[in-house]
Amino acid sequence: MKKPTLAAAMSALVWGSGQIYNKQLAKGLAFFAIQMTLIAVEMLGGNYFSGAFEFREAGFFVSGIWGMITLGTQLSELTYQGMTPGDHSVMLLLQGIIAVIILLLVAAIWFGNVKDAYQTAKNFNETGMVLSSKKWLKDTWEKSFEYIMMVPAGLMLVFFVAMPIIFAVVIAFTNHNLHNMPPANLIEWVGLRNFRFLFSIGDIPGGDMWLHTFTNIFIWTIIFAVVSTIVPFFLGLFQAVILNNKRIKFKKLWRSILILPWAMPAIISQLNFRQIFNGRFGPFNRFFMNIGLMDPYSPIEWLSDPRNPWLPRGTILVIGFWLGFPYWMALMSGLMTSISKDVYEAAEIDGASEGQQFWKITLPMVIAMAAPLLVMSFAFNFNNFGLIYFLTEGGPINVNFIHAGQTDILISWIFSLTMDEMMYNLASAMSIIIFIIIGSLSAWNFARTKAFKEEL
């Protein structure tokens, strides 16, 4: 008889020893090799055998965790011997995040090692048999093939997607900005101070102006995202209904023409529109000047009027409608073809007009099928940086805003704070707020859609 608890305890201390106790030598040696590799990486990568040990000179994992906790303690200094190297807070933070991620993966392997030793001993007591390492490997490959194939992609996601996101999130809880730039300065953990600053919680100098800027930009972002989602949807649906009408000839030709605004690269269209709506030299204003409908000395500043912020905002929305409706037109055309013709024939027999068929059959069914895509489109438009940046760069200037213009949405404001002002901490804090808003609204709306309920 085997003792499952003993096998698990042995593997918890020395990886693989429980498997060897269970007479699975190859498996036990494999787990033991993983443990020895980790210990070797830590010991050989650090200066553990010097007389004056410091945590910054430890191996990758220990120094990484120390650096993430402290963000460094030693500044670079100019001495008679030259510049003494100091701690780089950002690099220490990155190393710490990587170390924690790897240690979490190692912890999962360790848990699997302990659980396997316990379960194998328990199975032996029940069946009197122990799978050989070769047979165990073969069974694992057959039963968990899909998960094994997902491991490389999962690791790539962890280190190239999750890690940068984690880094961007934790920066929101530091004072990393223009005045605290490593390696000249060390950054520090400040807790929720950045969020308190944005929402003017407490006695914070300049907080009211930040809150005013944030509130106005947030309201405009919501308006921009909602209108940029709903209007192109109905424009595309309206166009799809027209093109699907029996009386329309050359449908493929019309579809090909109308899909061009969406097929063209968005940046090219946006830069072209920026020139077309140029207040002084754009062809739009020139045409109205030539026909006498506009005073040459007071042209309409479609994208840069500081007196009326809703003029450039409205212009941006209209351009967004033009660029966005072809996608919905193509999608609605496909969705409408999936609706059974028998439904329409039954409605005609009951005396329903074409308008009644649209409102009672087409529209409800199309909205039900397109609801998840509407949620995704809202999330995209909430962060539609390109349309704002390439048309107005956030302008015109608003003297009552901090580092933001009249047409800035949250994501373009974050870009300005990061690239121009180097306020990485505040930009990161706002990114978290955007994620919470978008994630909550998207999850709530998506959970209410018929498609989601059918999945369950």
CSV table of C-alpha atoms in Angstrom, one decimal:
chain,number,residue,atom,x,y,z
A,1,MET,CA,0.0,0.0,0.0
A,2,LYS,CA,1.1,3.5,-0.8
A,3,LYS,CA,0.6,6.6,1.4
A,4,PRO,CA,-0.9,9.4,-0.8
A,5,THR,CA,-0.2,12.1,1.8
A,6,LEU,CA,3.4,11.0,2.1
A,7,ALA,CA,3.9,11.0,-1.7
A,8,ALA,CA,2.4,14.5,-2.0
A,9,ALA,CA,4.6,15.8,0.9
A,10,MET,CA,7.7,14.4,-0.7
A,11,SER,CA,6.9,16.0,-4.1
A,12,ALA,CA,6.1,19.3,-2.3
A,13,LEU,CA,9.6,19.5,-0.9
A,14,VAL,CA,11.6,17.8,-3.7
A,15,TRP,CA,9.8,17.8,-7.0
A,16,GLY,CA,9.4,14.4,-8.5
A,17,SER,CA,10.3,12.5,-5.3
A,18,GLY,CA,6.7,11.4,-4.8
A,19,GLN,CA,6.6,10.1,-8.4
A,20,ILE,CA,9.8,8.1,-7.7
A,21,TYR,CA,8.2,6.8,-4.5
A,22,ASN,CA,5.3,5.7,-6.7
A,23,LYS,CA,7.8,3.9,-9.1
A,24,GLN,CA,7.5,6.5,-11.9
A,25,LEU,CA,11.1,7.2,-12.4
A,26,ALA,CA,11.1,9.1,-15.7
A,27,LYS,CA,8.2,11.4,-14.6
A,28,GLY,CA,9.9,12.0,-11.2
A,29,LEU,CA,13.2,12.9,-12.8
A,30,ALA,CA,11.4,15.3,-15.2
A,31,PHE,CA,9.8,17.3,-12.3
A,32,PHE,CA,13.1,17.2,-10.4
A,33,ALA,CA,14.9,18.7,-13.5
A,34,ILE,CA,12.5,21.6,-13.6
A,35,GLN,CA,13.1,22.4,-9.9
A,36,MET,CA,16.9,22.2,-10.3
A,37,THR,CA,16.7,24.4,-13.4
A,38,LEU,CA,14.8,27.1,-11.4
A,39,ILE,CA,17.3,26.9,-8.5
A,40,ALA,CA,20.2,27.1,-10.9
A,41,VAL,CA,18.8,30.1,-12.7
A,42,GLU,CA,18.4,31.9,-9.4
A,43,MET,CA,21.7,30.9,-7.8
A,44,LEU,CA,23.9,31.4,-10.8
A,45,GLY,CA,22.3,34.6,-11.8
A,46,GLY,CA,22.9,36.3,-8.4
A,47,ASN,CA,25.8,37.2,-6.2
A,48,TYR,CA,24.9,35.0,-3.3
A,49,PHE,CA,28.5,34.0,-2.3
A,50,SER,CA,29.9,37.5,-1.8
A,51,GLY,CA,30.6,38.9,1.7
A,52,ALA,CA,28.3,41.9,1.3
A,53,PHE,CA,25.1,40.6,-0.1
A,54,GLU,CA,22.3,43.0,-1.3
A,55,PHE,CA,18.9,42.1,-2.7
A,56,ARG,CA,19.6,44.0,-5.9
A,57,GLU,CA,22.5,41.6,-6.5
A,58,ALA,CA,20.3,38.5,-6.0
A,59,GLY,CA,19.2,36.2,-8.8
A,60,PHE,CA,16.4,37.0,-11.3
A,61,PHE,CA,13.4,36.1,-9.1
A,62,VAL,CA,14.5,37.5,-5.8
A,63,SER,CA,15.9,40.7,-7.2
A,64,GLY,CA,12.8,41.1,-9.4
A,65,ILE,CA,10.4,40.8,-6.5
A,66,TRP,CA,12.6,43.2,-4.4
A,67,GLY,CA,12.7,45.7,-7.2
A,68,MET,CA,8.9,45.5,-7.7
A,69,ILE,CA,8.3,46.2,-4.0
A,70,THR,CA,10.8,49.0,-3.5
A,71,LEU,CA,11.2,50.4,-7.1
A,72,GLY,CA,14.8,50.9,-6.3
A,73,THR,CA,16.6,52.6,-3.5
A,74,GLN,CA,19.8,53.9,-5.0
A,75,LEU,CA,20.1,57.0,-7.3
A,76,SER,CA,22.9,57.5,-9.8
A,77,GLU,CA,25.5,59.8,-8.4
A,78,LEU,CA,28.4,61.8,-9.9
A,79,THR,CA,31.5,61.2,-7.9
A,80,TYR,CA,35.3,61.7,-8.4
A,81,GLN,CA,35.4,58.2,-9.9
A,82,GLY,CA,32.7,59.0,-12.4
A,83,MET,CA,29.0,58.2,-12.5
A,84,THR,CA,27.9,55.5,-10.1
A,85,PRO,CA,25.2,53.3,-11.5
A,86,GLY,CA,21.8,53.5,-9.7
A,87,ASP,CA,18.5,51.7,-9.8
A,88,HIS,CA,16.2,52.0,-12.8
A,89,SER,CA,12.7,51.9,-11.3
A,90,VAL,CA,10.9,51.0,-14.6
A,91,MET,CA,13.3,48.2,-15.4
A,92,LEU,CA,13.0,46.8,-11.9
A,93,LEU,CA,9.2,47.0,-12.2
A,94,LEU,CA,9.3,45.1,-15.5
A,95,GLN,CA,11.6,42.5,-14.1
A,96,GLY,CA,9.4,42.0,-11.1
A,97,ILE,CA,6.3,41.6,-13.2
A,98,ILE,CA,8.1,39.0,-15.4
A,99,ALA,CA,9.4,37.2,-12.3
A,100,VAL,CA,5.9,37.0,-10.7
A,101,ILE,CA,4.4,35.7,-13.9
A,102,ILE,CA,7.0,33.0,-14.2
A,103,LEU,CA,6.7,32.1,-10.5
A,104,LEU,CA,2.9,31.8,-10.9
A,105,LEU,CA,3.5,29.4,-13.8
A,106,VAL,CA,6.0,27.5,-11.7
A,107,ALA,CA,3.5,27.4,-8.9
A,108,ALA,CA,1.0,25.8,-11.3
A,109,ILE,CA,3.6,23.1,-12.3
A,110,TRP,CA,4.4,22.5,-8.6
A,111,PHE,CA,0.7,22.1,-7.8
A,112,GLY,CA,0.4,19.6,-10.7
A,113,ASN,CA,3.4,17.8,-9.4
A,114,VAL,CA,2.0,17.4,-5.9
A,115,LYS,CA,-1.5,16.5,-7.1
A,116,ASP,CA,-0.1,13.9,-9.5
A,117,ALA,CA,1.9,12.2,-6.8
A,118,TYR,CA,-1.1,12.1,-4.4
A,119,GLN,CA,-3.5,10.8,-7.1
A,120,THR,CA,-1.1,8.2,-8.4
A,121,ALA,CA,-0.6,6.7,-4.9
A,122,LYS,CA,-4.4,6.8,-4.3
A,123,ASN,CA,-5.1,5.0,-7.6
A,124,PHE,CA,-2.5,2.4,-6.8
A,125,ASN,CA,-4.3,1.6,-3.5
A,126,GLU,CA,-7.6,1.3,-5.3
A,127,THR,CA,-6.4,-0.7,-8.4
A,128,GLY,CA,-3.0,-2.1,-7.5
A,129,MET,CA,-1.5,-0.7,-10.7
A,130,VAL,CA,0.8,2.2,-11.5
A,131,LEU,CA,1.0,3.6,-15.0
A,132,SER,CA,4.5,3.7,-16.4
A,133,SER,CA,5.8,7.1,-17.3
A,134,LYS,CA,5.6,6.2,-20.9
A,135,LYS,CA,2.0,5.1,-20.6
A,136,TRP,CA,1.1,8.2,-18.6
A,137,LEU,CA,2.7,10.4,-21.2
A,138,LYS,CA,0.8,8.7,-24.0
A,139,ASP,CA,-2.6,9.0,-22.1
A,140,THR,CA,-2.0,12.6,-21.3
A,141,TRP,CA,-1.2,13.4,-24.9
A,142,GLU,CA,-4.4,11.7,-26.1
A,143,LYS,CA,-6.7,13.2,-23.4
A,144,SER,CA,-5.2,16.7,-23.3
A,145,PHE,CA,-4.0,17.2,-26.8
A,146,GLU,CA,-6.1,20.4,-27.3
A,147,TYR,CA,-4.7,22.0,-24.1
A,148,ILE,CA,-1.1,21.0,-24.9
A,149,MET,CA,-1.4,22.6,-28.3
A,150,MET,CA,-2.7,25.8,-26.7
A,151,VAL,CA,0.3,26.1,-24.3
A,152,PRO,CA,2.6,28.0,-26.8
A,153,ALA,CA,-0.1,30.4,-27.7
A,154,GLY,CA,-1.1,30.8,-24.1
A,155,LEU,CA,2.5,31.7,-23.1
A,156,MET,CA,2.8,34.2,-26.0
A,157,LEU,CA,-0.4,35.8,-24.8
A,158,VAL,CA,0.8,36.0,-21.2
A,159,PHE,CA,4.2,37.6,-22.0
A,160,PHE,CA,3.3,39.7,-25.0
A,161,VAL,CA,-0.3,40.8,-24.2
A,162,ALA,CA,-1.0,40.3,-20.5
A,163,MET,CA,2.4,41.5,-19.2
A,164,PRO,CA,2.3,45.0,-21.0
A,165,ILE,CA,-1.3,45.4,-19.7
A,166,ILE,CA,-0.2,44.6,-16.2
A,167,PHE,CA,2.7,47.0,-16.5
A,168,ALA,CA,0.3,49.8,-17.7
A,169,VAL,CA,-2.1,49.1,-14.9
A,170,VAL,CA,0.5,49.2,-12.1
A,171,ILE,CA,2.0,52.5,-13.4
A,172,ALA,CA,-1.3,54.1,-12.3
A,173,PHE,CA,-0.3,53.5,-8.7
A,174,THR,CA,3.1,55.3,-9.0
A,175,ASN,CA,4.3,58.8,-9.6
A,176,HIS,CA,5.9,58.1,-12.9
A,177,ASN,CA,5.9,61.4,-14.8
A,178,LEU,CA,8.1,64.0,-16.3
A,179,HIS,CA,9.5,65.0,-12.9
A,180,ASN,CA,10.2,61.4,-11.9
A,181,MET,CA,12.0,59.9,-14.9
A,182,PRO,CA,14.4,57.0,-14.3
A,183,PRO,CA,17.3,56.6,-14.1
A,184,ALA,CA,17.8,60.3,-13.0
A,185,ASN,CA,15.0,59.8,-10.5
A,186,LEU,CA,13.3,57.0,-8.7
A,187,ILE,CA,9.6,56.4,-9.0
A,188,GLU,CA,7.5,55.6,-5.9
A,189,TRP,CA,4.3,53.8,-5.1
A,190,VAL,CA,1.6,56.4,-4.4
A,191,GLY,CA,-1.5,54.2,-4.0
A,192,LEU,CA,-4.7,55.8,-5.2
A,193,ARG,CA,-3.4,59.3,-5.3
A,194,ASN,CA,-3.7,59.6,-9.1
A,195,PHE,CA,-7.3,58.6,-9.0
A,196,ARG,CA,-8.0,61.0,-6.2
A,197,PHE,CA,-6.3,63.7,-8.3
A,198,LEU,CA,-8.5,63.0,-11.4
A,199,PHE,CA,-11.7,63.0,-9.3
A,200,SER,CA,-10.6,65.9,-7.1
A,201,ILE,CA,-11.0,63.9,-3.9
A,202,GLY,CA,-9.5,65.8,-1.0
A,203,ASP,CA,-7.6,69.0,-1.0
A,204,ILE,CA,-5.6,68.7,-4.2
A,205,PRO,CA,-4.1,71.8,-6.0
A,206,GLY,CA,-5.5,72.0,-9.5
A,207,GLY,CA,-7.8,69.1,-9.0
A,208,ASP,CA,-11.0,71.0,-9.9
A,209,MET,CA,-9.6,71.8,-13.4
A,210,TRP,CA,-8.6,68.2,-13.9
A,211,LEU,CA,-12.1,67.1,-12.9
A,212,HIS,CA,-13.6,69.7,-15.2
A,213,THR,CA,-11.5,68.4,-18.1
A,214,PHE,CA,-12.2,64.8,-17.4
A,215,THR,CA,-15.9,65.3,-17.0
A,216,ASN,CA,-16.3,67.2,-20.3
A,217,ILE,CA,-14.2,64.9,-22.3
A,218,PHE,CA,-15.9,61.9,-20.8
A,219,ILE,CA,-19.4,63.2,-21.8
A,220,TRP,CA,-18.2,64.0,-25.3
A,221,THR,CA,-16.6,60.5,-25.6
A,222,ILE,CA,-19.9,58.9,-24.6
A,223,ILE,CA,-21.9,61.0,-27.1
A,224,PHE,CA,-19.3,60.3,-29.8
A,225,ALA,CA,-19.3,56.6,-29.2
A,226,VAL,CA,-23.1,56.2,-29.1
A,227,VAL,CA,-23.8,58.4,-32.1
A,228,SER,CA,-21.0,56.9,-34.2
A,229,THR,CA,-22.4,53.4,-33.5
A,230,ILE,CA,-26.1,54.0,-33.9
A,231,VAL,CA,-26.2,56.3,-37.0
A,232,PRO,CA,-23.9,54.3,-39.3
A,233,PHE,CA,-25.9,51.2,-38.2
A,234,PHE,CA,-29.2,52.6,-39.4
A,235,LEU,CA,-27.6,54.2,-42.5
A,236,GLY,CA,-26.2,50.9,-43.4
A,237,LEU,CA,-29.4,49.1,-42.7
A,238,PHE,CA,-31.4,51.6,-44.8
A,239,GLN,CA,-29.0,51.3,-47.7
A,240,ALA,CA,-29.1,47.5,-47.5
A,241,VAL,CA,-32.9,47.5,-47.5
A,242,ILE,CA,-32.9,49.7,-50.6
A,243,LEU,CA,-30.3,47.5,-52.4
A,244,ASN,CA,-32.3,44.4,-51.6
A,245,ASN,CA,-35.4,45.8,-53.2
A,246,LYS,CA,-36.7,43.8,-56.2
A,247,ARG,CA,-36.9,46.9,-58.3
A,248,ILE,CA,-33.2,47.8,-58.0
A,249,LYS,CA,-31.1,46.9,-61.0
A,250,PHE,CA,-27.3,46.3,-61.0
A,251,LYS,CA,-27.2,45.5,-57.3
A,252,LYS,CA,-23.6,44.2,-57.4
A,253,LEU,CA,-22.4,47.4,-59.1
A,254,TRP,CA,-24.1,49.6,-56.5
A,255,ARG,CA,-22.7,47.5,-53.6
A,256,SER,CA,-19.2,47.7,-55.0
A,257,ILE,CA,-19.4,51.5,-55.3
A,258,LEU,CA,-20.9,52.0,-51.8
A,259,ILE,CA,-18.4,49.7,-50.1
A,260,LEU,CA,-15.5,51.8,-51.3
A,261,PRO,CA,-15.4,54.2,-48.3
A,262,TRP,CA,-14.9,51.2,-46.0
A,263,ALA,CA,-12.5,49.4,-48.3
A,264,MET,CA,-10.1,52.4,-48.5
A,265,PRO,CA,-7.5,52.6,-45.7
A,266,ALA,CA,-9.1,54.8,-43.0
A,267,ILE,CA,-6.0,56.9,-42.5
A,268,ILE,CA,-6.0,58.0,-46.2
A,269,SER,CA,-9.7,58.9,-46.1
A,270,GLN,CA,-9.2,60.8,-42.8
A,271,LEU,CA,-6.2,62.8,-44.1
A,272,ASN,CA,-8.2,63.6,-47.4
A,273,PHE,CA,-11.2,64.8,-45.4
A,274,ARG,CA,-8.8,67.0,-43.3
A,275,GLN,CA,-7.8,68.8,-46.5
A,276,ILE,CA,-11.3,68.9,-47.9
A,277,PHE,CA,-12.6,70.6,-44.8
A,278,ASN,CA,-9.6,73.0,-44.4
A,279,GLY,CA,-11.1,76.3,-43.4
A,280,ARG,CA,-9.0,78.5,-45.8
A,281,PHE,CA,-7.7,76.3,-48.5
A,282,GLY,CA,-10.1,73.4,-48.6
A,283,PRO,CA,-12.1,72.8,-51.8
A,284,PHE,CA,-15.3,72.7,-49.8
A,285,ASN,CA,-15.0,76.3,-48.7
A,286,ARG,CA,-13.5,77.4,-52.0
A,287,PHE,CA,-16.6,76.1,-53.9
A,288,PHE,CA,-18.9,78.1,-51.6
A,289,MET,CA,-16.7,81.2,-52.0
A,290,ASN,CA,-16.8,80.9,-55.8
A,291,ILE,CA,-20.5,80.7,-56.0
A,292,GLY,CA,-20.9,83.6,-53.5
A,293,LEU,CA,-22.4,81.7,-50.6
A,294,MET,CA,-19.4,82.3,-48.2
A,295,ASP,CA,-17.5,85.5,-47.3
A,296,PRO,CA,-13.8,84.9,-48.3
A,297,TYR,CA,-12.7,86.9,-45.2
A,298,SER,CA,-14.8,84.8,-42.7
A,299,PRO,CA,-14.6,81.1,-43.9
A,300,ILE,CA,-16.2,78.3,-41.9
A,301,GLU,CA,-13.6,76.6,-39.8
A,302,TRP,CA,-15.1,73.1,-40.1
A,303,LEU,CA,-12.4,71.4,-38.0
A,304,SER,CA,-10.9,74.2,-36.0
A,305,ASP,CA,-13.5,76.7,-35.0
A,306,PRO,CA,-12.6,77.6,-31.3
A,307,ARG,CA,-15.9,79.6,-30.8
A,308,ASN,CA,-18.2,76.7,-31.6
A,309,PRO,CA,-16.8,73.4,-30.5
A,310,TRP,CA,-19.8,71.5,-31.8
A,311,LEU,CA,-19.0,72.5,-35.4
A,312,PRO,CA,-15.7,70.4,-35.5
A,313,ARG,CA,-17.4,67.7,-33.4
A,314,GLY,CA,-20.3,67.5,-35.8
A,315,THR,CA,-17.9,67.5,-38.8
A,316,ILE,CA,-16.0,64.6,-37.2
A,317,LEU,CA,-19.3,62.7,-36.6
A,318,VAL,CA,-20.4,63.2,-40.2
A,319,ILE,CA,-17.1,61.9,-41.6
A,320,GLY,CA,-17.3,59.0,-39.2
A,321,PHE,CA,-20.8,58.2,-40.6
A,322,TRP,CA,-19.4,58.2,-44.1
A,323,LEU,CA,-16.6,55.9,-43.2
A,324,GLY,CA,-18.7,53.5,-41.1
A,325,PHE,CA,-21.9,52.9,-42.9
A,326,PRO,CA,-20.6,50.7,-45.7
A,327,TYR,CA,-19.5,48.0,-43.1
A,328,TRP,CA,-23.0,47.9,-41.7
A,329,MET,CA,-24.5,47.9,-45.2
A,330,ALA,CA,-22.5,44.8,-46.2
A,331,LEU,CA,-23.3,43.1,-42.9
A,332,MET,CA,-27.0,43.9,-43.0
A,333,SER,CA,-27.2,42.6,-46.6
A,334,GLY,CA,-25.8,39.3,-45.4
A,335,LEU,CA,-28.0,39.1,-42.4
A,336,MET,CA,-31.2,39.9,-44.3
A,337,THR,CA,-30.5,37.1,-46.8
A,338,SER,CA,-30.5,34.6,-43.8
A,339,ILE,CA,-34.1,35.5,-43.0
A,340,SER,CA,-36.4,32.9,-44.4
A,341,LYS,CA,-38.5,34.1,-47.4
A,342,ASP,CA,-41.4,32.1,-46.0
A,343,VAL,CA,-41.8,34.6,-43.2
A,344,TYR,CA,-42.2,37.4,-45.7
A,345,GLU,CA,-44.6,35.4,-47.9
A,346,ALA,CA,-46.7,34.6,-44.8
A,347,ALA,CA,-46.8,38.3,-44.0
A,348,GLU,CA,-47.8,39.3,-47.5
A,349,ILE,CA,-50.7,36.7,-47.4
A,350,ASP,CA,-51.8,38.3,-44.1
A,351,GLY,CA,-51.8,41.7,-45.9
A,352,ALA,CA,-48.7,43.3,-44.4
A,353,SER,CA,-47.2,46.1,-46.4
A,354,GLU,CA,-43.5,46.4,-47.1
A,355,GLY,CA,-43.2,49.0,-44.3
A,356,GLN,CA,-44.9,46.7,-41.8
A,357,GLN,CA,-42.7,43.8,-42.9
A,358,PHE,CA,-39.6,45.9,-42.2
A,359,TRP,CA,-40.6,47.2,-38.8
A,360,LYS,CA,-42.2,43.9,-37.6
A,361,ILE,CA,-39.9,41.3,-39.2
A,362,THR,CA,-36.7,42.7,-40.7
A,363,LEU,CA,-35.6,45.2,-38.0
A,364,PRO,CA,-36.2,43.0,-34.9
A,365,MET,CA,-34.5,40.0,-36.4
A,366,VAL,CA,-31.5,42.0,-37.7
A,367,ILE,CA,-31.0,43.8,-34.4
A,368,ALA,CA,-31.1,40.5,-32.5
A,369,MET,CA,-28.5,39.0,-34.7
A,370,ALA,CA,-26.3,42.2,-34.8
A,371,ALA,CA,-26.5,43.1,-31.1
A,372,PRO,CA,-23.1,41.6,-30.2
A,373,LEU,CA,-21.5,43.5,-33.1
A,374,LEU,CA,-23.2,46.7,-32.0
A,375,VAL,CA,-21.6,46.3,-28.5
A,376,MET,CA,-18.2,45.7,-30.2
A,377,SER,CA,-18.7,48.7,-32.4
A,378,PHE,CA,-19.4,50.9,-29.4
A,379,ALA,CA,-16.2,49.7,-27.7
A,380,PHE,CA,-14.3,50.4,-30.9
A,381,ASN,CA,-15.7,53.9,-31.3
A,382,PHE,CA,-15.1,54.7,-27.6
A,383,ASN,CA,-11.4,54.3,-28.4
A,384,ASN,CA,-11.5,55.5,-32.0
A,385,PHE,CA,-8.2,57.4,-31.7
A,386,GLY,CA,-7.4,57.6,-35.4
A,387,LEU,CA,-10.5,59.5,-36.5
A,388,ILE,CA,-9.8,62.2,-33.9
A,389,TYR,CA,-6.1,62.4,-34.2
A,390,PHE,CA,-5.8,62.5,-38.0
A,391,LEU,CA,-8.7,65.0,-38.4
A,392,THR,CA,-8.1,67.5,-35.6
A,393,GLU,CA,-5.4,66.2,-33.3
A,394,GLY,CA,-7.8,66.9,-30.6
A,395,GLY,CA,-8.2,70.6,-31.4
A,396,PRO,CA,-9.3,73.4,-31.4
A,397,ILE,CA,-7.7,74.5,-28.1
A,398,ASN,CA,-9.8,74.9,-25.0
A,399,VAL,CA,-8.1,77.1,-22.4
A,400,ASN,CA,-10.3,75.6,-19.7
A,401,PHE,CA,-9.0,72.1,-20.4
A,402,ILE,CA,-5.7,70.7,-19.2
A,403,HIS,CA,-3.6,69.3,-22.1
A,404,ALA,CA,-6.8,68.7,-24.1
A,405,GLY,CA,-8.8,70.2,-27.0
A,406,GLN,CA,-12.4,70.5,-27.8
A,407,THR,CA,-12.6,67.3,-29.9
A,408,ASP,CA,-10.4,65.1,-27.7
A,409,ILE,CA,-11.9,61.9,-26.5
A,410,LEU,CA,-10.5,60.0,-23.6
A,411,ILE,CA,-8.1,57.9,-25.6
A,412,SER,CA,-6.6,60.9,-27.6
A,413,TRP,CA,-6.3,62.8,-24.3
A,414,ILE,CA,-4.4,59.8,-22.9
A,415,PHE,CA,-2.1,59.9,-25.9
A,416,SER,CA,-1.4,63.6,-25.4
A,417,LEU,CA,-0.7,63.1,-21.7
A,418,THR,CA,1.7,60.2,-22.5
A,419,MET,CA,3.6,61.4,-25.6
A,420,ASP,CA,3.6,65.2,-25.1
A,421,GLU,CA,3.4,65.7,-21.3
A,422,MET,CA,4.9,62.4,-20.1
A,423,MET,CA,2.3,62.0,-17.4
A,424,TYR,CA,2.4,58.2,-17.5
A,425,ASN,CA,0.8,57.8,-14.1
A,426,LEU,CA,-2.4,59.8,-14.9
A,427,ALA,CA,-2.6,58.4,-18.4
A,428,SER,CA,-2.5,54.9,-16.9
A,429,ALA,CA,-5.1,55.7,-14.3
A,430,MET,CA,-7.5,57.0,-17.1
A,431,SER,CA,-6.8,53.8,-19.1
A,432,ILE,CA,-8.0,51.8,-16.1
A,433,ILE,CA,-11.2,53.9,-15.9
A,434,ILE,CA,-11.8,53.4,-19.6
A,435,PHE,CA,-11.4,49.7,-19.2
A,436,ILE,CA,-13.8,49.6,-16.3
A,437,ILE,CA,-16.4,51.6,-18.3
A,438,ILE,CA,-16.1,49.7,-21.6
A,439,GLY,CA,-15.8,46.3,-19.9
A,440,SER,CA,-18.8,46.9,-17.7
A,441,LEU,CA,-21.0,48.3,-20.4
A,442,SER,CA,-20.0,45.7,-23.0
A,443,ALA,CA,-20.5,42.8,-20.5
A,444,TRP,CA,-23.9,44.1,-19.4
A,445,ASN,CA,-25.1,44.8,-22.9
A,446,PHE,CA,-23.7,41.6,-24.3
A,447,ALA,CA,-25.2,39.5,-21.5
A,448,ARG,CA,-28.6,40.9,-22.5
A,449,THR,CA,-28.4,40.0,-26.1
A,450,LYS,CA,-30.3,37.1,-27.6
A,451,ALA,CA,-27.1,35.6,-29.0
A,452,PHE,CA,-25.5,35.4,-25.6
A,453,LYS,CA,-28.6,33.8,-24.1
A,454,GLU,CA,-28.7,31.2,-26.9
A,455,GLU,CA,-25.0,30.4,-26.1
A,456,LEU,CA,-26.0,29.5,-22.6
